[in-house]
mmCIF file of C-alpha atoms in Angstrom:
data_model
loop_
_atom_site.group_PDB
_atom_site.id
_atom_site.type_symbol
_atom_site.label_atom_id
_atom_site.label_comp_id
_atom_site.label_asym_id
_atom_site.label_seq_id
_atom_site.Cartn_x
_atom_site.Cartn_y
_atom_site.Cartn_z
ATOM 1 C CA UNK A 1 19.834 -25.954 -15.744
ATOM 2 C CA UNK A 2 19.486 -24.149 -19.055
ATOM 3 C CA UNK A 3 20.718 -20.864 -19.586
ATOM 4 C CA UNK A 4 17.377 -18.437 -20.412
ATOM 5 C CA UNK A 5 20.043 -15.921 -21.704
ATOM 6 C CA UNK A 6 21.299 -17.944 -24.138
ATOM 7 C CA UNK A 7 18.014 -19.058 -25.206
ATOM 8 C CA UNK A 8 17.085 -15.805 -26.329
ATOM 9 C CA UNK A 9 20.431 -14.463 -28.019
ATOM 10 C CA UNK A 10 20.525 -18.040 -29.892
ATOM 11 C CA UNK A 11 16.565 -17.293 -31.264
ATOM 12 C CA UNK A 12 16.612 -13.328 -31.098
ATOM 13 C CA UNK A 13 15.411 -13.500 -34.420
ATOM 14 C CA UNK A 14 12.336 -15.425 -33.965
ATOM 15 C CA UNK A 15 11.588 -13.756 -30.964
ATOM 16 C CA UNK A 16 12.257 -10.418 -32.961
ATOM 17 C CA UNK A 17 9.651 -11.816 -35.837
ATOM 18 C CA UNK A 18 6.741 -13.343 -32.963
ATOM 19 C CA UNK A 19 7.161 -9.901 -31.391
ATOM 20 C CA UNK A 20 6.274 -7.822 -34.417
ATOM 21 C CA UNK A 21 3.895 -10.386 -35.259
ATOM 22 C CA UNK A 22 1.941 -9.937 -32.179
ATOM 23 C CA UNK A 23 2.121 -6.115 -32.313
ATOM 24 C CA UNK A 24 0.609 -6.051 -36.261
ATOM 25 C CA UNK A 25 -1.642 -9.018 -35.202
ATOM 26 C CA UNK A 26 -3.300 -7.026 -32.594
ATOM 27 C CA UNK A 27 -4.214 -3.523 -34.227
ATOM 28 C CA UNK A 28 -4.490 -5.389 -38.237
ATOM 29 C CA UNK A 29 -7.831 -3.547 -39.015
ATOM 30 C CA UNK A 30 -8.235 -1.860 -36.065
ATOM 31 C CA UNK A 31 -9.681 1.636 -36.221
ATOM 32 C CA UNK A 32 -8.155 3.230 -33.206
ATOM 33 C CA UNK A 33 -4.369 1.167 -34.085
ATOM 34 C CA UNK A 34 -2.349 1.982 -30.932
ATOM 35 C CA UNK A 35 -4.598 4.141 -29.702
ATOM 36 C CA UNK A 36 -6.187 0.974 -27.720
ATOM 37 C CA UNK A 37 -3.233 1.002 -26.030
ATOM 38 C CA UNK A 38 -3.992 4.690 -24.496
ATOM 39 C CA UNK A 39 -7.736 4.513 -24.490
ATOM 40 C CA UNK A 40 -7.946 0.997 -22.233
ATOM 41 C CA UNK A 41 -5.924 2.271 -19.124
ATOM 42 C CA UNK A 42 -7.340 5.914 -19.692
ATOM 43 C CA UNK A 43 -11.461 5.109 -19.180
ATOM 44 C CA UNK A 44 -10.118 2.619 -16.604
ATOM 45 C CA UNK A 45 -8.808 5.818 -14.926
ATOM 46 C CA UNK A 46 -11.761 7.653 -15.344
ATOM 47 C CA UNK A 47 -13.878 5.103 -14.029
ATOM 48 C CA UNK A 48 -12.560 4.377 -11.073
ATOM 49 C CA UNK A 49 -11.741 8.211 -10.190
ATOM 50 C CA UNK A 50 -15.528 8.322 -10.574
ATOM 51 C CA UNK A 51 -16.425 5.295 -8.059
ATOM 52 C CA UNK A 52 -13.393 5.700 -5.648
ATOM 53 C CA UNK A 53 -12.683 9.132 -5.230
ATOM 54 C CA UNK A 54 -15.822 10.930 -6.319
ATOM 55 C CA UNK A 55 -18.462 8.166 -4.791
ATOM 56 C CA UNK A 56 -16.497 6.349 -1.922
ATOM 57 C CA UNK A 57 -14.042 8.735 -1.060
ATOM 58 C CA UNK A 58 -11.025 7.005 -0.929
ATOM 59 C CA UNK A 59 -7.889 8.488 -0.050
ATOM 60 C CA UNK A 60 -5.411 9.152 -2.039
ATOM 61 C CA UNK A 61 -2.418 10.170 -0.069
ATOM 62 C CA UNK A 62 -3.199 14.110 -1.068
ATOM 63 C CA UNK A 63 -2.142 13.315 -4.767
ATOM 64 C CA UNK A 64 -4.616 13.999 -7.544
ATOM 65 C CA UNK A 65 -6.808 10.660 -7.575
ATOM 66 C CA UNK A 66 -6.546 10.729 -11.729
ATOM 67 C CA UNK A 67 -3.038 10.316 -11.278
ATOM 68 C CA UNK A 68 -2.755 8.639 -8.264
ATOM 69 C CA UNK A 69 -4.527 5.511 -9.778
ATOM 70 C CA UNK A 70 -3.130 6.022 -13.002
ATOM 71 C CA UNK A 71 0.484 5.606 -11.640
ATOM 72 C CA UNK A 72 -0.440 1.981 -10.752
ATOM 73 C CA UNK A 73 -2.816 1.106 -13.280
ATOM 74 C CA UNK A 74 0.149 1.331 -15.566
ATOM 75 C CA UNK A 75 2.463 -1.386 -14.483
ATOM 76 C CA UNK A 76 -0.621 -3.450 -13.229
ATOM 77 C CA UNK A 77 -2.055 -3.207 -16.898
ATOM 78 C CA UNK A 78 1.312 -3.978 -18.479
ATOM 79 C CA UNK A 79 1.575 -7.351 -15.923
ATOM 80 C CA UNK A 80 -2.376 -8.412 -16.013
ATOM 81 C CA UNK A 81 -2.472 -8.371 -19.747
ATOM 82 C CA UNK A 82 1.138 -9.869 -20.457
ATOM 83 C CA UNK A 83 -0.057 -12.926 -18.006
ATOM 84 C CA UNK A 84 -3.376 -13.568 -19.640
ATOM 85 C CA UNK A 85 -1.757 -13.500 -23.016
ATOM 86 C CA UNK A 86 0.913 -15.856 -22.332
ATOM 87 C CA UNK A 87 -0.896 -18.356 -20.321
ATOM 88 C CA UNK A 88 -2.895 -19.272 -23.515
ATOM 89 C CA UNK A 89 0.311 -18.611 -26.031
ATOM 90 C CA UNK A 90 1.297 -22.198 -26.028
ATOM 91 C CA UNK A 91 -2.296 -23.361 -26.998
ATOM 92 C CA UNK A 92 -2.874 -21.056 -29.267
ATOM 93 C CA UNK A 93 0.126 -21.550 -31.090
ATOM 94 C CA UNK A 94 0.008 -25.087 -31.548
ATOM 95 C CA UNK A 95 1.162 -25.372 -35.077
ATOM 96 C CA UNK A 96 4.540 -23.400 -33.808
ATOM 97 C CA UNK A 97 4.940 -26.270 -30.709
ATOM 98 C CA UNK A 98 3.874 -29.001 -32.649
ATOM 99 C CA UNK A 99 5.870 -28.601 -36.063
ATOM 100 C CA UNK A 100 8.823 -26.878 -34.999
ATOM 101 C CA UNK A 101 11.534 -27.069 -32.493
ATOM 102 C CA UNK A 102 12.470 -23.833 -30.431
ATOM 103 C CA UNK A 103 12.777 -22.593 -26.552
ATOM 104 C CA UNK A 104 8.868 -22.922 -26.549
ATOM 105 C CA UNK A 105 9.813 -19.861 -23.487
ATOM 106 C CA UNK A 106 10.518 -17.195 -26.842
ATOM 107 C CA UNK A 107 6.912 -16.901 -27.211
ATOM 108 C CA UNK A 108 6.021 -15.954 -23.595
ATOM 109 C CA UNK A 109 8.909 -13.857 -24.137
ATOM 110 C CA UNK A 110 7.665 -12.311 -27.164
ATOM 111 C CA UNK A 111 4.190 -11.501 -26.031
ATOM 112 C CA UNK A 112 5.466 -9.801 -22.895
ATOM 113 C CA UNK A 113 7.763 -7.199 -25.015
ATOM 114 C CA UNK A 114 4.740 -6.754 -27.482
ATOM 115 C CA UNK A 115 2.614 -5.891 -24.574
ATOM 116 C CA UNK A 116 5.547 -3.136 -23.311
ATOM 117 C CA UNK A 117 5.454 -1.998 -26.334
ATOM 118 C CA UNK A 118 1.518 -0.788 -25.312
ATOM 119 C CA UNK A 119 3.125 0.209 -21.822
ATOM 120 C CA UNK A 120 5.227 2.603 -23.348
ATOM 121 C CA UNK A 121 2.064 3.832 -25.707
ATOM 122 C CA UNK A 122 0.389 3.710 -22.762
ATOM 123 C CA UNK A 123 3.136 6.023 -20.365
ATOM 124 C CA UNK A 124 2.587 9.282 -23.158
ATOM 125 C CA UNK A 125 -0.836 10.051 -22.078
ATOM 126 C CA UNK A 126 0.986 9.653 -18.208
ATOM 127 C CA UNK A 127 3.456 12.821 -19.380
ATOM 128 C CA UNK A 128 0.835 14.676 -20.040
ATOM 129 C CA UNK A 129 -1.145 14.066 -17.282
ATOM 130 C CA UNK A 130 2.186 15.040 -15.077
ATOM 131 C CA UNK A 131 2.312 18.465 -16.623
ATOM 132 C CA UNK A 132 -1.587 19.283 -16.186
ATOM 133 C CA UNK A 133 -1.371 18.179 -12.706
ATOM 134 C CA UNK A 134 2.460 20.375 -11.998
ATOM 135 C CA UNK A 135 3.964 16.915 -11.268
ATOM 136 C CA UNK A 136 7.643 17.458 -11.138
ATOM 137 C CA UNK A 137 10.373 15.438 -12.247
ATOM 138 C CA UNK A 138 13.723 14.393 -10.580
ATOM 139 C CA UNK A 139 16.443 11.977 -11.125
ATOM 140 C CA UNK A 140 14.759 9.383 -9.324
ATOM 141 C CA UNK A 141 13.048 8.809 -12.093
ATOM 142 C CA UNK A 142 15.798 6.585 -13.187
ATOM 143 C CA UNK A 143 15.021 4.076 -11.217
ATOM 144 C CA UNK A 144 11.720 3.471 -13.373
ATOM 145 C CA UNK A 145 13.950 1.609 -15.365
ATOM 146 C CA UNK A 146 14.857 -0.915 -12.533
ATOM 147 C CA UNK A 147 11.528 -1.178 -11.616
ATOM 148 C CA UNK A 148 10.363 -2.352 -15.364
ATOM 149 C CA UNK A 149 13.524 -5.091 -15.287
ATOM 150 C CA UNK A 150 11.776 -6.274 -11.745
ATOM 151 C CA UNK A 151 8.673 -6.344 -13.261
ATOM 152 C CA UNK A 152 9.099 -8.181 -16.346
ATOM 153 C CA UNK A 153 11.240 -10.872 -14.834
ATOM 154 C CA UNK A 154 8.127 -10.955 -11.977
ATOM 155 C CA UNK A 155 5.996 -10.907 -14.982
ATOM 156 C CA UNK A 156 7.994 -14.103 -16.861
ATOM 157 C CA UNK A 157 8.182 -16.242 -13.773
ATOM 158 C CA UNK A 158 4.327 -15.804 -13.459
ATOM 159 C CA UNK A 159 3.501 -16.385 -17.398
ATOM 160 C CA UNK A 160 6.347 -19.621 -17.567
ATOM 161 C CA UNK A 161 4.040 -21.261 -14.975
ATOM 162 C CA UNK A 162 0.638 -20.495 -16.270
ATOM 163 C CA UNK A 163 1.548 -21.169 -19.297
ATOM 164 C CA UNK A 164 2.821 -24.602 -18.891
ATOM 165 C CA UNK A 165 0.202 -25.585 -16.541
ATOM 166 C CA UNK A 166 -2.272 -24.718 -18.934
ATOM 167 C CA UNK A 167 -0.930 -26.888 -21.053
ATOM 168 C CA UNK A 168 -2.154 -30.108 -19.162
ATOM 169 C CA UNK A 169 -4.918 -28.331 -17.077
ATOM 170 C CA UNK A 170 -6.955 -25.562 -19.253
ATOM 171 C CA UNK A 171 -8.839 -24.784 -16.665
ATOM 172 C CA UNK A 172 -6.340 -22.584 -15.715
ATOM 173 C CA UNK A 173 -7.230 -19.877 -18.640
ATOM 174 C CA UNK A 174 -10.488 -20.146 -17.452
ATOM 175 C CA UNK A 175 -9.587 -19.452 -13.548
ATOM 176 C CA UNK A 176 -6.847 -16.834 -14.163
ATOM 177 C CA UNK A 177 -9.129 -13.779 -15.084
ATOM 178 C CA UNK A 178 -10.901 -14.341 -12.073
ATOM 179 C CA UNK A 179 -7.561 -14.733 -10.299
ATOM 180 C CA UNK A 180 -6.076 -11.520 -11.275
ATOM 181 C CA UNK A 181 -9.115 -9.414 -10.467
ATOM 182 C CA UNK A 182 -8.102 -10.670 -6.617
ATOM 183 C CA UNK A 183 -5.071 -10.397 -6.938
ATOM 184 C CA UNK A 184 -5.775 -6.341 -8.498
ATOM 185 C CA UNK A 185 -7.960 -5.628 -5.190
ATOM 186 C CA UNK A 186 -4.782 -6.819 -3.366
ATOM 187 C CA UNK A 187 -2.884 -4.325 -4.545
ATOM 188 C CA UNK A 188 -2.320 -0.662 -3.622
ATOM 189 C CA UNK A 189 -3.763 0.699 -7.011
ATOM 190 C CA UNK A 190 -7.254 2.022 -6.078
ATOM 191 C CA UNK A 191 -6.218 2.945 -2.529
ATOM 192 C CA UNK A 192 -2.520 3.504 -0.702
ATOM 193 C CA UNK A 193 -0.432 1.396 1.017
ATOM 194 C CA UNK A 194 -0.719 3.840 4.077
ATOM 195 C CA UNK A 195 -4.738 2.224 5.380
ATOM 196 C CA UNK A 196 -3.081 -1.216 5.290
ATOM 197 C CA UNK A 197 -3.383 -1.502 8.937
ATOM 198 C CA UNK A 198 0.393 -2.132 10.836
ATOM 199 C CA UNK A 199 -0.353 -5.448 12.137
ATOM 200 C CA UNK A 200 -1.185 -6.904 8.372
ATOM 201 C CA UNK A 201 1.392 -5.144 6.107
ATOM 202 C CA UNK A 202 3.990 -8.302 6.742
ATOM 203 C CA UNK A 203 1.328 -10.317 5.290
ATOM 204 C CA UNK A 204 0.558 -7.578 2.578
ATOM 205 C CA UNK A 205 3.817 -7.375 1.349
ATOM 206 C CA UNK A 206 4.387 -10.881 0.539
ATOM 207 C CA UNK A 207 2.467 -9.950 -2.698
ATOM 208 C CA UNK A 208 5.290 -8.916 -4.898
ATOM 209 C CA UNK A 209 3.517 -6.464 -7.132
ATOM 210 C CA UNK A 210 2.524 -4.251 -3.876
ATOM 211 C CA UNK A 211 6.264 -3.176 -3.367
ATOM 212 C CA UNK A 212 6.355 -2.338 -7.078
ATOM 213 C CA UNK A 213 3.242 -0.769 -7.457
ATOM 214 C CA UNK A 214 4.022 1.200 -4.533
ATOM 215 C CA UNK A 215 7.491 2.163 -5.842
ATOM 216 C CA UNK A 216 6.282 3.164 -9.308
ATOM 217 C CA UNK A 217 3.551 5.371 -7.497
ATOM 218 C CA UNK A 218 6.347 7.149 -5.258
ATOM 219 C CA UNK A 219 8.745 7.919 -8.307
ATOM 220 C CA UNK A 220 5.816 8.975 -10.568
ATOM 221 C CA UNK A 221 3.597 11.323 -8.154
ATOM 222 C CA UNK A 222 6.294 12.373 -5.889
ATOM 223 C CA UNK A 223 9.702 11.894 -7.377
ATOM 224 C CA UNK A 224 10.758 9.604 -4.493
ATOM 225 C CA UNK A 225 13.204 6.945 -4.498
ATOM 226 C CA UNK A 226 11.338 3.395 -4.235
ATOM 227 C CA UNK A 227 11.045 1.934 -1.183
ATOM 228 C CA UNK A 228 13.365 -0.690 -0.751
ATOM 229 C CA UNK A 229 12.217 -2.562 2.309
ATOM 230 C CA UNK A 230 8.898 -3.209 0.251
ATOM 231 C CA UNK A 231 11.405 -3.423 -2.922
ATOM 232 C CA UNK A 232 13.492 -5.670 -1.805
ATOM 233 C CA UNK A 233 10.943 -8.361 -0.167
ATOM 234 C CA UNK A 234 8.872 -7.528 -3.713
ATOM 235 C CA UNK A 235 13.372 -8.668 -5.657
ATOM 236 C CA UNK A 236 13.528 -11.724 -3.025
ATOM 237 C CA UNK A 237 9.750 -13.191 -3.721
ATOM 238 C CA UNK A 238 10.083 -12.652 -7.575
ATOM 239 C CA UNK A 239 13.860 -14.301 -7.782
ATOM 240 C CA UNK A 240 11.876 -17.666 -5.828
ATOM 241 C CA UNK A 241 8.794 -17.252 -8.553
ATOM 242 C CA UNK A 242 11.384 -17.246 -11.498
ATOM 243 C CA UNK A 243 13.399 -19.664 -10.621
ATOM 244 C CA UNK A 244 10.745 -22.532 -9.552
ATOM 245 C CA UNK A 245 8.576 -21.329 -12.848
ATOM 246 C CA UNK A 246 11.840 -21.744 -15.308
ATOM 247 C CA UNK A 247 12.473 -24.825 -13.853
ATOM 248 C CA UNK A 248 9.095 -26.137 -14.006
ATOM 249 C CA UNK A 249 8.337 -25.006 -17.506
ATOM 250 C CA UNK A 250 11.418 -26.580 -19.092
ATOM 251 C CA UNK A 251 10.589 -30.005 -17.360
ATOM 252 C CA UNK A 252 7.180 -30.121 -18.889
ATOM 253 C CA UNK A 253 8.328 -28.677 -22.045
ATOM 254 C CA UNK A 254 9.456 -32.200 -23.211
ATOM 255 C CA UNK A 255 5.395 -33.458 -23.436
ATOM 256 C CA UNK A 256 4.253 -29.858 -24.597
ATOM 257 C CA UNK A 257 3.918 -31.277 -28.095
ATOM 258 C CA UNK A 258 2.315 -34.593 -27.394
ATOM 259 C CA UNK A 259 -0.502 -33.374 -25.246
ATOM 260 C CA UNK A 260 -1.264 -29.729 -26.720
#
């Protein structure tokens, strides 16, 4: 099997310059620049504090709503947007596939880091959100930074197999927005993990993103440490997804170039 390390220390330069490249590509002549990367998750805040909280009245575990749903629309946005990019990437960049020989896996690789580059844009209006709200902080907020490792390799394993599929299927970029809204409403991000009724939270947590969703929201709003039950089924599911994708991907990656 090939060593995905390796891959990226060998080409760290070309992932360095499709990186930048995506960043510049996305806010060349764009009025608000970076401040997309703030204003998306922020209305999407708003909006749903309106319907949820304000209209439907769901609960929010006594925590602000804002910043209850904020918490989660953060790492969702950051793996939502990182999947629809990539799963298109190898299409779009046919010229790159076709002309030139390179771990075709750099460019998923580079459009995930551009897009946590807007995650990190993205966490500043969080901080100040925290300090209108008297949101303390503790240590545990350390383990934020596990949580993003988790997430992007959840995040790769995901992209590696959309993106390859889509290759010889492109119905797949048509399917996967439609996909992901699901897969949003199956996730604690509007509401808690705390009305998933007993008798169904085995089945919930076989979705890996609920354990880190729910972890992010317990370091962020509470300064808890994660959970790691949920973690660790959330580790286990993702290290299955990763594997199978990388596999996958690298076995189709020898007719990328004749059927692109």
């Amino acid at each position: 099997m090939h060593n995905p390390v390796s891959a990226i220390v060998r080409h760290k330069e070309l992932l360095y310059t499709l990186t930048w490249r995506n960043i510049k590509v996305r806010y060349k002549q764009s009025f608000l620049g970076v401040g997309w990367a703030i204003l998306q998750p922020f209305v999407t805040m708003v909006v749903f504090t309106v319907v949820f909280s304000k209209l439907l009245n769901v609960p929010s575990d006594d925590i602000p709503y804002p910043i209850f749903v904020y918490s989660a629309i953060l790492p969702w946005s950051f793996f939502s947007k990182s999947i629809s990019q990539s799963t298109n990437s190898l299409v779009s960049n046919v010229n790159l596939v076709t002309k030139i020989y390179f771990p075709r896996e750099i460019i998923i690789y580079s459009i995930i880091l551009a897009n946590g580059f807007d995650f990190i844009i993205a966490a500043t209006i969080y901080s100040v959100m925290m300090i209108y709200f008297n949101v303390s902080v503790n240590w545990n907020i350390l383990f934020i930074l596990l949580l993003i490792i988790i997430q992007i390799i959840m995040i790769v394993g995901v992209s590696l197999l959309t993106s390859a599929v889509n290759v010889k299927y492109r119905d797949v970029g048509y399917v996967l927005p439609f996909f992901l809204q699901l897969w949003m409403y199956a996730c604690p991000i509007i509401y808690p993990i705390s009305i998933i009724p007993d008798s169904y939270k085995i089945w919930y947590m076989i979705n890996p993103m609920v354990g880190i969703i729910h972890s992010y929201r317990g370091i962020l709003t509470q300064g808890k440490q994660p959970d790691f039950v949920n973690l660790g089924i959330s580790i286990l599911i993702t290290a299955i997804i990763v594997i199978l994708s990388y596999k996958y991907f690298k076995k189709a990656e020898a007719y990328f170039a004749d059927i692109i």
